[in-house]
Amino acid sequence: MSSSSAPPAPPQPAQQSNANSMHLSPLPPTVFTLPQTAQLEALYTIIRDKETNRGDFLFYSDRIIRLLVEEGLNHLPVVPRTVKTPTGNTYEGVGFVGKICGVSILRAGEAMEVGLREVCRSVRIGKILIQRDEETAQPKLFFSKLPSDIAERYVLLLDPMLATGGSAMKAVEVLLEAGVAEERIIFINLISSPEGLTAFAERFPKLKVIAGWIDEGLNEKAYIVPGLGDFGERRYCE
Ligand code: URA
């Protein structure tokens, strides 16, 4: 009988699957997820792990946020643009059209501003604070500061966790009241619950959502499961 232990399992080749959207099928037509690669799943595995320290949580959640912002920008319109290259040739490409801005839903959404700034230099960013009204238990607007010309911009709305969807829906109401057209808003989040995402997409059928991952559901405390816990605490507290 050999005393040697079994060799370690070989690394698995990177594969595509639809694990990031399997809890909501079919997806509402306005909801998009990231291409589900092993790389992406590895990033999510790190940020979900309760043993991950704050430094790694920051680093890896920022990597996901950059991917989400890039995917959000893919949904903005472009116009034809022709340039001359250093070789003296002409290149017929496209250019961005229209101004954008970010709006973060405080406080967790603020954590996504760095990722947005890394992708969109000198982008204007507004803020919205929504909290539960103690009397009515409904989400209530406490504070908003938006760019004065927001109605002329495309808006990337930022909130990492879409649980019941109450705060995100209230934030969209604030943007609509400020004159932003629904179809000019792109909502970006790292993890959605299927119930929150369904309610949100039904309420705002012209608004696009980039959901990095759609989890199983909500627990009795309205936390997303399996989720990653409280995003703000993971991000801001050691
Ligand atoms: N907000 C969080 O930070 N986590 C959840 O699971 C739900 C809402």
CSV table of C-alpha atoms and ligand atoms in Angstrom, one decimal:
chain,number,residue,atom,x,y,z
A,1,MET,CA,0.0,0.0,0.0
A,2,SER,CA,1.4,3.4,-1.0
A,3,SER,CA,1.9,6.0,1.8
A,4,SER,CA,1.9,8.9,-0.6
A,5,SER,CA,-1.2,11.1,-0.5
A,6,ALA,CA,-3.3,11.8,-3.6
A,7,PRO,CA,-2.0,14.5,-5.8
A,8,PRO,CA,-3.8,17.9,-5.6
A,9,ALA,CA,-6.7,18.3,-8.1
A,10,PRO,CA,-5.5,20.1,-11.2
A,11,PRO,CA,-6.7,23.7,-11.6
A,12,GLN,CA,-10.0,24.0,-13.5
A,13,PRO,CA,-9.9,25.6,-16.9
A,14,ALA,CA,-11.8,29.0,-17.0
A,15,GLN,CA,-15.3,28.3,-18.2
A,16,GLN,CA,-18.4,30.4,-19.0
A,17,SER,CA,-21.6,29.7,-17.2
A,18,ASN,CA,-24.7,31.7,-16.3
A,19,ALA,CA,-24.3,31.3,-12.5
A,20,ASN,CA,-24.6,35.1,-12.0
A,21,SER,CA,-28.1,35.2,-13.4
A,22,MET,CA,-29.5,31.7,-12.7
A,23,HIS,CA,-31.8,32.9,-9.9
A,24,LEU,CA,-33.8,35.1,-12.2
A,25,SER,CA,-34.8,33.5,-15.5
A,26,PRO,CA,-35.7,34.9,-17.9
A,27,LEU,CA,-34.0,38.2,-17.1
A,28,PRO,CA,-36.2,41.3,-17.6
A,29,PRO,CA,-35.2,42.8,-20.9
A,30,THR,CA,-33.7,45.9,-19.3
A,31,VAL,CA,-31.4,43.9,-16.9
A,32,PHE,CA,-27.8,43.0,-17.9
A,33,THR,CA,-25.2,41.0,-16.0
A,34,LEU,CA,-21.5,40.9,-16.6
A,35,PRO,CA,-20.1,38.1,-18.8
A,36,GLN,CA,-19.9,35.3,-16.3
A,37,THR,CA,-16.2,34.2,-16.3
A,38,ALA,CA,-14.3,32.2,-13.8
A,39,GLN,CA,-12.3,35.4,-13.2
A,40,LEU,CA,-15.4,37.3,-12.2
A,41,GLU,CA,-16.6,34.4,-10.0
A,42,ALA,CA,-13.2,34.4,-8.2
A,43,LEU,CA,-13.5,38.2,-7.5
A,44,TYR,CA,-17.0,37.6,-6.1
A,45,THR,CA,-15.8,34.7,-4.0
A,46,ILE,CA,-13.2,36.9,-2.4
A,47,ILE,CA,-15.6,39.7,-1.5
A,48,ARG,CA,-18.2,37.3,-0.2
A,49,ASP,CA,-15.7,35.5,2.1
A,50,LYS,CA,-16.3,36.7,5.7
A,51,GLU,CA,-12.5,36.1,6.4
A,52,THR,CA,-11.5,38.6,3.7
A,53,ASN,CA,-9.8,41.6,5.3
A,54,ARG,CA,-10.9,45.2,4.6
A,55,GLY,CA,-7.9,45.9,2.3
A,56,ASP,CA,-8.7,43.0,0.0
A,57,PHE,CA,-12.4,43.8,0.2
A,58,LEU,CA,-11.6,47.3,-1.1
A,59,PHE,CA,-9.3,46.1,-3.8
A,60,TYR,CA,-11.5,43.4,-5.2
A,61,SER,CA,-14.8,45.2,-4.9
A,62,ASP,CA,-13.2,48.1,-6.8
A,63,ARG,CA,-12.1,45.7,-9.5
A,64,ILE,CA,-15.7,44.5,-9.9
A,65,ILE,CA,-17.0,48.1,-9.8
A,66,ARG,CA,-14.8,49.1,-12.7
A,67,LEU,CA,-16.1,46.2,-14.8
A,68,LEU,CA,-19.7,47.3,-13.9
A,69,VAL,CA,-19.0,50.9,-14.9
A,70,GLU,CA,-17.5,49.8,-18.2
A,71,GLU,CA,-20.5,47.7,-18.9
A,72,GLY,CA,-22.8,50.6,-18.0
A,73,LEU,CA,-20.9,52.8,-20.5
A,74,ASN,CA,-21.5,50.2,-23.2
A,75,HIS,CA,-25.2,51.2,-23.1
A,76,LEU,CA,-24.6,54.8,-23.9
A,77,PRO,CA,-25.0,56.1,-27.5
A,78,VAL,CA,-22.1,56.9,-29.8
A,79,VAL,CA,-21.8,58.8,-33.1
A,80,PRO,CA,-19.5,58.2,-36.1
A,81,ARG,CA,-16.1,59.9,-35.6
A,82,THR,CA,-13.3,59.9,-38.1
A,83,VAL,CA,-9.7,60.5,-36.9
A,84,LYS,CA,-6.3,60.7,-38.6
A,85,THR,CA,-3.7,58.2,-37.1
A,86,PRO,CA,0.1,59.0,-36.8
A,87,THR,CA,0.6,56.8,-39.9
A,88,GLY,CA,-1.2,59.4,-42.0
A,89,ASN,CA,-4.2,57.1,-42.4
A,90,THR,CA,-7.8,57.7,-41.7
A,91,TYR,CA,-9.7,55.7,-39.1
A,92,GLU,CA,-13.5,55.7,-39.2
A,93,GLY,CA,-14.6,55.0,-35.6
A,94,VAL,CA,-17.1,56.3,-33.1
A,95,GLY,CA,-17.1,58.9,-30.4
A,96,PHE,CA,-19.0,59.5,-27.2
A,97,VAL,CA,-22.1,61.7,-27.4
A,98,GLY,CA,-23.8,63.3,-24.5
A,99,LYS,CA,-22.6,64.2,-21.0
A,100,ILE,CA,-22.8,61.8,-18.1
A,101,CYS,CA,-22.8,62.1,-14.4
A,102,GLY,CA,-22.8,59.7,-11.4
A,103,VAL,CA,-25.3,59.7,-8.6
A,104,SER,CA,-24.5,57.7,-5.5
A,105,ILE,CA,-27.1,56.5,-3.0
A,106,LEU,CA,-25.5,57.2,0.4
A,107,ARG,CA,-23.8,55.7,2.1
A,108,ALA,CA,-22.7,52.5,0.4
A,109,GLY,CA,-23.1,53.9,-3.1
A,110,GLU,CA,-20.3,56.4,-2.3
A,111,ALA,CA,-17.9,53.5,-2.3
A,112,MET,CA,-18.6,53.1,-6.0
A,113,GLU,CA,-17.5,56.7,-6.8
A,114,VAL,CA,-13.8,55.8,-6.9
A,115,GLY,CA,-14.4,53.2,-9.6
A,116,LEU,CA,-16.5,55.6,-11.6
A,117,ARG,CA,-13.8,58.3,-11.4
A,118,GLU,CA,-11.1,55.8,-12.5
A,119,VAL,CA,-13.1,55.1,-15.7
A,120,CYS,CA,-14.6,58.5,-16.4
A,121,ARG,CA,-12.1,61.3,-15.6
A,122,SER,CA,-13.5,64.4,-13.9
A,123,VAL,CA,-17.0,63.1,-14.0
A,124,ARG,CA,-19.6,65.1,-12.0
A,125,ILE,CA,-21.1,63.2,-9.1
A,126,GLY,CA,-24.3,63.9,-7.2
A,127,LYS,CA,-25.5,62.3,-4.0
A,128,ILE,CA,-28.9,61.1,-2.6
A,129,LEU,CA,-29.5,60.1,1.0
A,130,ILE,CA,-32.6,57.9,1.6
A,131,GLN,CA,-33.5,56.4,5.0
A,132,ARG,CA,-36.5,54.6,6.4
A,133,ASP,CA,-39.2,56.9,7.8
A,134,GLU,CA,-39.7,55.7,11.4
A,135,GLU,CA,-43.5,56.4,11.2
A,136,THR,CA,-44.4,55.0,7.8
A,137,ALA,CA,-41.5,52.5,7.4
A,138,GLN,CA,-41.3,53.8,3.8
A,139,PRO,CA,-38.0,55.0,2.2
A,140,LYS,CA,-37.8,58.8,2.7
A,141,LEU,CA,-35.6,61.3,1.0
A,142,PHE,CA,-33.3,63.1,3.5
A,143,PHE,CA,-30.9,64.9,1.3
A,144,SER,CA,-30.0,65.3,-2.4
A,145,LYS,CA,-27.3,67.3,-4.2
A,146,LEU,CA,-27.4,66.9,-7.9
A,147,PRO,CA,-25.6,68.6,-10.8
A,148,SER,CA,-27.7,71.6,-11.9
A,149,ASP,CA,-27.8,70.4,-15.5
A,150,ILE,CA,-28.6,66.8,-14.6
A,151,ALA,CA,-31.7,66.8,-16.9
A,152,GLU,CA,-29.3,67.0,-19.9
A,153,ARG,CA,-27.1,64.2,-18.7
A,154,TYR,CA,-27.0,60.4,-18.7
A,155,VAL,CA,-27.0,59.3,-15.1
A,156,LEU,CA,-25.1,56.3,-13.7
A,157,LEU,CA,-27.0,55.6,-10.5
A,158,LEU,CA,-24.7,53.8,-8.0
A,159,ASP,CA,-25.7,51.5,-5.1
A,160,PRO,CA,-23.8,48.2,-4.5
A,161,MET,CA,-26.7,46.1,-3.0
A,162,LEU,CA,-30.2,45.9,-4.4
A,163,ALA,CA,-32.2,44.2,-1.7
A,164,THR,CA,-35.9,45.1,-1.5
A,165,GLY,CA,-35.3,47.9,-4.0
A,166,GLY,CA,-37.0,50.5,-1.9
A,167,SER,CA,-34.1,53.0,-1.7
A,168,ALA,CA,-33.2,52.6,-5.4
A,169,MET,CA,-36.8,53.2,-6.5
A,170,LYS,CA,-37.0,56.3,-4.3
A,171,ALA,CA,-33.7,57.5,-5.7
A,172,VAL,CA,-35.1,57.1,-9.3
A,173,GLU,CA,-38.2,59.1,-8.3
A,174,VAL,CA,-35.8,61.9,-7.2
A,175,LEU,CA,-34.0,61.8,-10.5
A,176,LEU,CA,-37.2,61.8,-12.5
A,177,GLU,CA,-38.4,64.8,-10.5
A,178,ALA,CA,-35.2,66.6,-11.3
A,179,GLY,CA,-36.1,66.2,-15.0
A,180,VAL,CA,-33.9,63.2,-16.0
A,181,ALA,CA,-35.6,61.0,-18.6
A,182,GLU,CA,-36.0,57.4,-17.3
A,183,GLU,CA,-34.2,56.0,-20.4
A,184,ARG,CA,-31.2,58.1,-19.5
A,185,ILE,CA,-30.7,56.4,-16.2
A,186,ILE,CA,-28.4,53.3,-15.8
A,187,PHE,CA,-28.5,51.7,-12.4
A,188,ILE,CA,-25.4,49.8,-11.4
A,189,ASN,CA,-25.1,47.4,-8.6
A,190,LEU,CA,-22.8,44.5,-7.5
A,191,ILE,CA,-25.4,42.1,-6.1
A,192,SER,CA,-29.2,42.1,-6.6
A,193,SER,CA,-31.9,40.0,-5.0
A,194,PRO,CA,-34.3,38.5,-7.6
A,195,GLU,CA,-37.4,40.0,-5.8
A,196,GLY,CA,-35.9,43.5,-5.6
A,197,LEU,CA,-34.7,43.4,-9.2
A,198,THR,CA,-38.0,42.2,-10.5
A,199,ALA,CA,-40.0,44.9,-8.6
A,200,PHE,CA,-37.5,47.6,-9.8
A,201,ALA,CA,-37.6,46.5,-13.5
A,202,GLU,CA,-41.4,46.4,-13.5
A,203,ARG,CA,-41.7,49.8,-12.0
A,204,PHE,CA,-39.1,51.4,-14.4
A,205,PRO,CA,-39.3,49.5,-17.6
A,206,LYS,CA,-37.2,52.0,-19.6
A,207,LEU,CA,-34.3,52.1,-17.2
A,208,LYS,CA,-31.3,49.8,-17.7
A,209,VAL,CA,-29.8,47.9,-14.8
A,210,ILE,CA,-26.3,46.4,-14.7
A,211,ALA,CA,-26.4,43.8,-12.0
A,212,GLY,CA,-23.1,42.1,-11.4
A,213,TRP,CA,-24.6,39.1,-9.7
A,214,ILE,CA,-28.2,38.0,-8.9
A,215,ASP,CA,-28.3,36.1,-5.6
A,216,GLU,CA,-30.8,33.6,-4.2
A,217,GLY,CA,-33.0,35.9,-2.3
A,218,LEU,CA,-33.5,37.9,1.0
A,219,ASN,CA,-33.4,36.7,4.6
A,220,GLU,CA,-35.8,37.8,7.3
A,221,LYS,CA,-33.6,40.9,8.0
A,222,ALA,CA,-33.8,41.9,4.3
A,223,TYR,CA,-30.1,41.0,3.8
A,224,ILE,CA,-29.3,39.4,0.4
A,225,VAL,CA,-28.3,35.7,0.7
A,226,PRO,CA,-25.7,34.3,0.3
A,227,GLY,CA,-24.7,37.9,-0.2
A,228,LEU,CA,-21.6,39.5,1.4
A,229,GLY,CA,-23.2,41.0,4.6
A,230,ASP,CA,-23.4,44.7,5.1
A,231,PHE,CA,-21.5,46.3,2.2
A,232,GLY,CA,-20.9,49.6,4.1
A,233,GLU,CA,-19.5,47.8,7.1
A,234,ARG,CA,-17.2,45.5,5.0
A,235,ARG,CA,-15.9,48.6,3.2
A,236,TYR,CA,-15.5,51.2,5.9
A,237,CYS,CA,-15.0,49.2,9.2
A,238,GLU,CA,-12.1,46.9,10.0
B,1,URA,N1,-27.4,46.2,2.0
B,1,URA,C1,-26.2,45.5,2.3
B,1,URA,O1,-25.2,46.1,2.6
B,1,URA,N2,-26.3,44.2,2.3
B,1,URA,C2,-27.4,43.5,2.0
B,1,URA,O2,-27.4,42.2,2.0
B,1,URA,C3,-28.6,44.2,1.7
B,1,URA,C4,-28.5,45.6,1.7
